[in-house]
Amino acid sequence: MYKKAKTLLIVTIVTFFMLTTLIGSAAANSDDAGASIPPYSPPSQYDVAVGGGGTIQGILINITQHNPTIKVLPGYDSSNEIKQTMTHPDGTQKEYLIRANPNLPSQDWSGELTIVSETGDEVIDAQGADYGIVIGGDNTVANIKGFSMKNYQNVGVLAGSWHNVKNDNYVNPEEVNVVHNAFGEGPSTKFTYGIELAYTTSGTVKYNELEMQGLTGKKEVGAMLIAETDNVVVSNNIINNGDQSDELGIAMATFGGMFSGVDVPLENITVKQNTITGGKQGIGIESVGEMSDLEIKYNEITNSENAIDIVEYSSYGGTITGTEVHYNDIANNSQYGLTTENCSVDATYNWWGSENGPSHKSNTFNVDGQGEKVSDNVEFTPWLDAPVNTGKPFAPVVNEDTGENFASIQAAIDASNKGDNILVEPGTFEETVNIDVEDLKLESMKGPEETIVDASSIGGHALVVNKDDVKIRGFKIVGDYELNKGDTADFSAGIKAEDGTALSGLEFINNSIANFKGAIYFGTGTTTGTLIEANTIENVFFGIGQSKEDGTRIINNDISAQFQGISGWNTDDLIVKHNTITVDNSTVGVDNFGGWEQERGIDVSGDDVTIRYNKISSTDTAVLIEGSAGFNVNVNFNDLSGIQYGIDASSYEHYLNATRNWWGSRTGPRRRLPNGKWIGQGAKVIGEVHYVPWLTRPYEKVLKEGVGYYGFELPTFNKLERGWNTLSTPIQLENEEFFGGVVPKSIVEDEGVEVAYRYDSSKDEWSQITDGDKLDPLDGVYVKTKYDMNVHLIVSPEPSSPPVKNLSEGWNLIGPAAMEQMAVTNALSSITSIGMETSDSEYRIITSPPINEIPWSYTVGQQKRELEIEIGHEFHPPIPFLVEEDMNGEMIDDSMLWSFRGEGYPLLPTEGYWVYMDSSEELAGFSSTPLPLELEWLHEPR
């Protein structure tokens, strides 16, 4: 029980200590800016009271106590005080109303003097004297509390003077506290201050209200002056300077012995939680001598000309060090929030009237919305993003590795080291940036939607990279390029690798770049291993320009340009994939192309180039393969639609693999045949471009479904020649619509077919093909064309099994159902008895008719002579009567018809063949749909 109680006691004590610490910490950080004056409360104990016809000066002459307290009662009338004159050693005479100095022969009190008002409303009218109350005396401590001071010429309460600080008759006090008083204007045209603590006099000035309005024509007017002293706290005072140009709130100064002959420093001064309004300066600081350790915090300074003005007269020996200005609300001042001359000031953590910080050339953040102006040599970052009571420290740019804060991107970079990470807050930065630090990561915290580098008002390049391994991520980068100028505009780039600099490992990711002649540009230096990914580029003459690159990856960018999307000159090992590229020259003046004649989405020259999974549209050319391009250039799985040229390889001298692209039409690219005829309804190809198979759908659909949406153009021996041809489809077709009721559009693309016939072996008759007919795999037909035509196949993406065709006894017109040529015996294996002699096959003869390119026949199990004896000259496959008419009634020469071939002779896709059956049987084909998407295309290049 004892142990449990002891443990509980320890826990309770520790918990209480922690709570006390936390509460104390919270209280220490809970200060608001500006004054908070509590209700007046006079001390209950006093030694002597003055009221009625009495005077404070009379009490000071007569009192003899140590540490006396004089209470001034409501009946006190300061007009009973008698102004007196004192003469300074230099002969200057000054009038005062009340003078407290225990070193004077007329005063015999000692220790700490307190003069206090009973109600806080008692008035001390200085009757036009230079000073209202003068405090003097060596080691004197005085407290002035609860009065309304007015009608003084120079100073309401004066503690310490430059007039011979060593003079026994005028020795400065040690400490003076001026609390809970009110100071009004005086009639003087001279220097006027409400309170002055100077020349070794320390103390506290708090809870005072100083109304300094209406002092027209004064040479210098202020609420208070703290000069050549130390350990003074000025807090929770309300100061209204009015709108006169010479008025200031709190003045702090050193004079370097200019007046007293003794150089006394000003040090350890705290000015906090004051409310200062109006005047020329809210706080004015001037140093001709030594000044150090000034702390200005939690003040509210508004409607002044300059909120804080700090001047070091270094040419006269003045020095200012250790000045700190923090947690102040500084707003609505007409010229400067803080200005310095010949010195530096730490002014971080202040509210400058805007969440965007103060206005200064070094602050590039949201320039149009900045707050108070500050001069040079002011360290203001971080600042508060709202007034002190709710504001949090904010810096637009932070070095994540060092914790340093900056008001511009360039300043952060200049102070960074190799490998640092610079984080940038949302906002607009009006600057251009040069990166001369290796392995630097420059990254926005909220992405390009909210973080902007705006170089439009400056011109030129926005970001220039001069070192390896620089990474730029998440910015909107804006320039001043005018769309109608085209190539005549001055060159500017959103991101530029410096000319002549060999760089490696650059990464530009998730940026939005607009209004430059070039969005991303690599100069004449060789770069390696660059990654350009997920950028949006618009309103540029060209998008990405490279020269002498190696290993560049350009991935998932959205590029809209006037002349060129991506250029890869002399660029090896280039991967361009998942980009959307639109090139449109309609916004460029006709005279502003600078000699360029061919807009292009992608322009490449180099070895080992992969262009895949891109959507490219251009008013001229999608992909231009330069003549200087090298080996292994591959352009696959791209959408090349809505353009004049899909690929221009007219100068390219090597094999160009451009298979499996969507050309904007299911009929494939627009291409020119050897006979000069153009076929295909898609984007045009020129040069030796290998485009078969092509995609019959946009590539994304193909990849998503994993289906081979393919179109084929079979080899040249499968073309339809002018006149009669046989025709078949080796696979199920997608489009069964017929041209004029003749041939499916899935096979030929235009209406050059005159007529087509099929043969019904069960009826031994011919019929003309009509709209209602269907051409299936294994079917053969006769077709008459007006001119030479290429055969292409648009394969069905729907599921279908390998075809089966019923063959009747006798002659049947068939087509092979395989995408590649097959040997006769393989193609007809389903009608050959397995394991039997070939003479036991169901078919006897397979014939390629003379209207095919090469007529031939193959017989099963017999030599040519035996077949001739068996069939004679009357044994021919049926021929449509129109074919006979076209031959002018001439009989076909047997020697032309029959060229006997062996069993390995091939059957070609899309051609028709005659097969003679001994009996009815089913012929099986080999093709099915949909075609698979080869696995190699499902793996993206890296």
JSON list of C-alpha atoms in Angstrom, two decimals, residues 225-323:
[
{"chain": "A", "resi": 225, "resn": "LEU", "atom": "CA", "xyz": [13.27, 58.88, -26.32]},
{"chain": "A", "resi": 226, "resn": "ILE", "atom": "CA", "xyz": [15.56, 56.14, -25.01]},
{"chain": "A", "resi": 227, "resn": "ALA", "atom": "CA", "xyz": [19.17, 57.24, -25.41]},
{"chain": "A", "resi": 228, "resn": "GLU", "atom": "CA", "xyz": [22.60, 56.06, -24.31]},
{"chain": "A", "resi": 229, "resn": "THR", "atom": "CA", "xyz": [21.42, 53.79, -21.57]},
{"chain": "A", "resi": 230, "resn": "ASP", "atom": "CA", "xyz": [20.79, 50.11, -20.94]},
{"chain": "A", "resi": 231, "resn": "ASN", "atom": "CA", "xyz": [18.27, 47.64, -19.58]},
{"chain": "A", "resi": 232, "resn": "VAL", "atom": "CA", "xyz": [15.11, 49.52, -20.49]},
{"chain": "A", "resi": 233, "resn": "VAL", "atom": "CA", "xyz": [11.79, 47.81, -21.16]},
{"chain": "A", "resi": 234, "resn": "VAL", "atom": "CA", "xyz": [9.16, 49.73, -23.08]},
{"chain": "A", "resi": 235, "resn": "SER", "atom": "CA", "xyz": [5.95, 47.74, -23.13]},
{"chain": "A", "resi": 236, "resn": "ASN", "atom": "CA", "xyz": [2.20, 48.01, -23.49]},
{"chain": "A", "resi": 237, "resn": "ASN", "atom": "CA", "xyz": [2.08, 51.68, -24.36]},
{"chain": "A", "resi": 238, "resn": "ILE", "atom": "CA", "xyz": [-0.44, 53.24, -26.72]},
{"chain": "A", "resi": 239, "resn": "ILE", "atom": "CA", "xyz": [1.10, 55.92, -28.89]},
{"chain": "A", "resi": 240, "resn": "ASN", "atom": "CA", "xyz": [-0.83, 58.07, -31.34]},
{"chain": "A", "resi": 241, "resn": "ASN", "atom": "CA", "xyz": [1.46, 60.26, -33.37]},
{"chain": "A", "resi": 242, "resn": "GLY", "atom": "CA", "xyz": [-1.17, 61.71, -35.64]},
{"chain": "A", "resi": 243, "resn": "ASP", "atom": "CA", "xyz": [-0.35, 62.49, -39.22]},
{"chain": "A", "resi": 244, "resn": "GLN", "atom": "CA", "xyz": [2.34, 65.17, -38.88]},
{"chain": "A", "resi": 245, "resn": "SER", "atom": "CA", "xyz": [5.50, 64.46, -40.84]},
{"chain": "A", "resi": 246, "resn": "ASP", "atom": "CA", "xyz": [7.96, 65.02, -37.99]},
{"chain": "A", "resi": 247, "resn": "GLU", "atom": "CA", "xyz": [6.24, 62.93, -35.35]},
{"chain": "A", "resi": 248, "resn": "LEU", "atom": "CA", "xyz": [7.68, 59.61, -34.21]},
{"chain": "A", "resi": 249, "resn": "GLY", "atom": "CA", "xyz": [6.64, 57.06, -31.65]},
{"chain": "A", "resi": 250, "resn": "ILE", "atom": "CA", "xyz": [9.65, 55.60, -29.90]},
{"chain": "A", "resi": 251, "resn": "ALA", "atom": "CA", "xyz": [13.09, 57.01, -30.56]},
{"chain": "A", "resi": 252, "resn": "MET", "atom": "CA", "xyz": [16.28, 55.20, -29.61]},
{"chain": "A", "resi": 253, "resn": "ALA", "atom": "CA", "xyz": [19.65, 56.82, -30.10]},
{"chain": "A", "resi": 254, "resn": "THR", "atom": "CA", "xyz": [23.33, 57.09, -29.27]},
{"chain": "A", "resi": 255, "resn": "PHE", "atom": "CA", "xyz": [25.25, 60.29, -29.90]},
{"chain": "A", "resi": 256, "resn": "GLY", "atom": "CA", "xyz": [28.84, 59.18, -29.50]},
{"chain": "A", "resi": 257, "resn": "GLY", "atom": "CA", "xyz": [29.57, 61.86, -26.90]},
{"chain": "A", "resi": 258, "resn": "MET", "atom": "CA", "xyz": [28.39, 64.54, -29.29]},
{"chain": "A", "resi": 259, "resn": "PHE", "atom": "CA", "xyz": [26.51, 66.36, -26.50]},
{"chain": "A", "resi": 260, "resn": "SER", "atom": "CA", "xyz": [27.86, 65.06, -23.20]},
{"chain": "A", "resi": 261, "resn": "GLY", "atom": "CA", "xyz": [31.46, 64.48, -24.16]},
{"chain": "A", "resi": 262, "resn": "VAL", "atom": "CA", "xyz": [31.10, 60.88, -22.99]},
{"chain": "A", "resi": 263, "resn": "ASP", "atom": "CA", "xyz": [30.40, 58.03, -25.44]},
{"chain": "A", "resi": 264, "resn": "VAL", "atom": "CA", "xyz": [27.70, 56.02, -23.67]},
{"chain": "A", "resi": 265, "resn": "PRO", "atom": "CA", "xyz": [26.33, 52.95, -25.52]},
{"chain": "A", "resi": 266, "resn": "LEU", "atom": "CA", "xyz": [22.68, 51.95, -25.86]},
{"chain": "A", "resi": 267, "resn": "GLU", "atom": "CA", "xyz": [22.20, 48.26, -25.13]},
{"chain": "A", "resi": 268, "resn": "ASN", "atom": "CA", "xyz": [19.76, 45.64, -23.89]},
{"chain": "A", "resi": 269, "resn": "ILE", "atom": "CA", "xyz": [16.60, 47.54, -24.82]},
{"chain": "A", "resi": 270, "resn": "THR", "atom": "CA", "xyz": [13.29, 45.73, -25.17]},
{"chain": "A", "resi": 271, "resn": "VAL", "atom": "CA", "xyz": [10.35, 47.34, -26.93]},
{"chain": "A", "resi": 272, "resn": "LYS", "atom": "CA", "xyz": [7.35, 45.06, -26.85]},
{"chain": "A", "resi": 273, "resn": "GLN", "atom": "CA", "xyz": [3.58, 44.99, -27.07]},
{"chain": "A", "resi": 274, "resn": "ASN", "atom": "CA", "xyz": [3.14, 48.65, -27.89]},
{"chain": "A", "resi": 275, "resn": "THR", "atom": "CA", "xyz": [0.48, 50.06, -30.19]},
{"chain": "A", "resi": 276, "resn": "ILE", "atom": "CA", "xyz": [1.94, 52.83, -32.34]},
{"chain": "A", "resi": 277, "resn": "THR", "atom": "CA", "xyz": [-0.13, 54.75, -34.85]},
{"chain": "A", "resi": 278, "resn": "GLY", "atom": "CA", "xyz": [0.74, 57.50, -37.32]},
{"chain": "A", "resi": 279, "resn": "GLY", "atom": "CA", "xyz": [3.68, 59.85, -37.63]},
{"chain": "A", "resi": 280, "resn": "LYS", "atom": "CA", "xyz": [6.85, 59.84, -39.63]},
{"chain": "A", "resi": 281, "resn": "GLN", "atom": "CA", "xyz": [8.32, 56.85, -37.80]},
{"chain": "A", "resi": 282, "resn": "GLY", "atom": "CA", "xyz": [6.67, 54.35, -35.53]},
{"chain": "A", "resi": 283, "resn": "ILE", "atom": "CA", "xyz": [10.07, 53.45, -34.11]},
{"chain": "A", "resi": 284, "resn": "GLY", "atom": "CA", "xyz": [13.16, 55.44, -35.04]},
{"chain": "A", "resi": 285, "resn": "ILE", "atom": "CA", "xyz": [16.68, 54.23, -34.24]},
{"chain": "A", "resi": 286, "resn": "GLU", "atom": "CA", "xyz": [19.83, 56.25, -34.91]},
{"chain": "A", "resi": 287, "resn": "SER", "atom": "CA", "xyz": [23.34, 55.46, -33.81]},
{"chain": "A", "resi": 288, "resn": "VAL", "atom": "CA", "xyz": [26.39, 57.71, -33.87]},
{"chain": "A", "resi": 289, "resn": "GLY", "atom": "CA", "xyz": [27.93, 55.64, -31.08]},
{"chain": "A", "resi": 290, "resn": "GLU", "atom": "CA", "xyz": [27.67, 52.02, -30.04]},
{"chain": "A", "resi": 291, "resn": "MET", "atom": "CA", "xyz": [24.28, 50.29, -30.01]},
{"chain": "A", "resi": 292, "resn": "SER", "atom": "CA", "xyz": [23.61, 46.61, -29.40]},
{"chain": "A", "resi": 293, "resn": "ASP", "atom": "CA", "xyz": [21.01, 44.03, -28.42]},
{"chain": "A", "resi": 294, "resn": "LEU", "atom": "CA", "xyz": [17.80, 45.84, -29.24]},
{"chain": "A", "resi": 295, "resn": "GLU", "atom": "CA", "xyz": [14.70, 43.65, -29.17]},
{"chain": "A", "resi": 296, "resn": "ILE", "atom": "CA", "xyz": [11.52, 44.86, -30.83]},
{"chain": "A", "resi": 297, "resn": "LYS", "atom": "CA", "xyz": [8.67, 42.38, -30.55]},
{"chain": "A", "resi": 298, "resn": "TYR", "atom": "CA", "xyz": [4.90, 42.03, -30.37]},
{"chain": "A", "resi": 299, "resn": "ASN", "atom": "CA", "xyz": [4.26, 45.63, -31.36]},
{"chain": "A", "resi": 300, "resn": "GLU", "atom": "CA", "xyz": [1.49, 46.89, -33.58]},
{"chain": "A", "resi": 301, "resn": "ILE", "atom": "CA", "xyz": [2.74, 49.68, -35.84]},
{"chain": "A", "resi": 302, "resn": "THR", "atom": "CA", "xyz": [0.35, 51.19, -38.39]},
{"chain": "A", "resi": 303, "resn": "ASN", "atom": "CA", "xyz": [-0.32, 54.27, -40.47]},
{"chain": "A", "resi": 304, "resn": "SER", "atom": "CA", "xyz": [3.17, 55.70, -40.16]},
{"chain": "A", "resi": 305, "resn": "GLU", "atom": "CA", "xyz": [5.37, 56.85, -42.97]},
{"chain": "A", "resi": 306, "resn": "ASN", "atom": "CA", "xyz": [8.00, 54.30, -41.95]},
{"chain": "A", "resi": 307, "resn": "ALA", "atom": "CA", "xyz": [7.02, 51.81, -39.29]},
{"chain": "A", "resi": 308, "resn": "ILE", "atom": "CA", "xyz": [10.63, 51.17, -38.18]},
{"chain": "A", "resi": 309, "resn": "ASP", "atom": "CA", "xyz": [13.61, 53.23, -39.34]},
{"chain": "A", "resi": 310, "resn": "ILE", "atom": "CA", "xyz": [17.13, 52.14, -38.33]},
{"chain": "A", "resi": 311, "resn": "VAL", "atom": "CA", "xyz": [20.16, 54.24, -39.27]},
{"chain": "A", "resi": 312, "resn": "GLU", "atom": "CA", "xyz": [23.77, 53.52, -38.43]},
{"chain": "A", "resi": 313, "resn": "TYR", "atom": "CA", "xyz": [25.98, 56.55, -38.97]},
{"chain": "A", "resi": 314, "resn": "SER", "atom": "CA", "xyz": [29.04, 54.41, -39.54]},
{"chain": "A", "resi": 315, "resn": "SER", "atom": "CA", "xyz": [31.04, 57.31, -40.95]},
{"chain": "A", "resi": 316, "resn": "TYR", "atom": "CA", "xyz": [30.81, 58.93, -37.49]},
{"chain": "A", "resi": 317, "resn": "GLY", "atom": "CA", "xyz": [31.70, 55.74, -35.64]},
{"chain": "A", "resi": 318, "resn": "GLY", "atom": "CA", "xyz": [28.19, 54.47, -35.11]},
{"chain": "A", "resi": 319, "resn": "THR", "atom": "CA", "xyz": [27.59, 50.72, -34.86]},
{"chain": "A", "resi": 320, "resn": "ILE", "atom": "CA", "xyz": [24.39, 48.72, -34.50]},
{"chain": "A", "resi": 321, "resn": "THR", "atom": "CA", "xyz": [24.57, 45.00, -33.73]},
{"chain": "A", "resi": 322, "resn": "GLY", "atom": "CA", "xyz": [22.22, 42.35, -32.44]},
{"chain": "A", "resi": 323, "resn": "THR", "atom": "CA", "xyz": [18.99, 44.10, -33.42]}
]
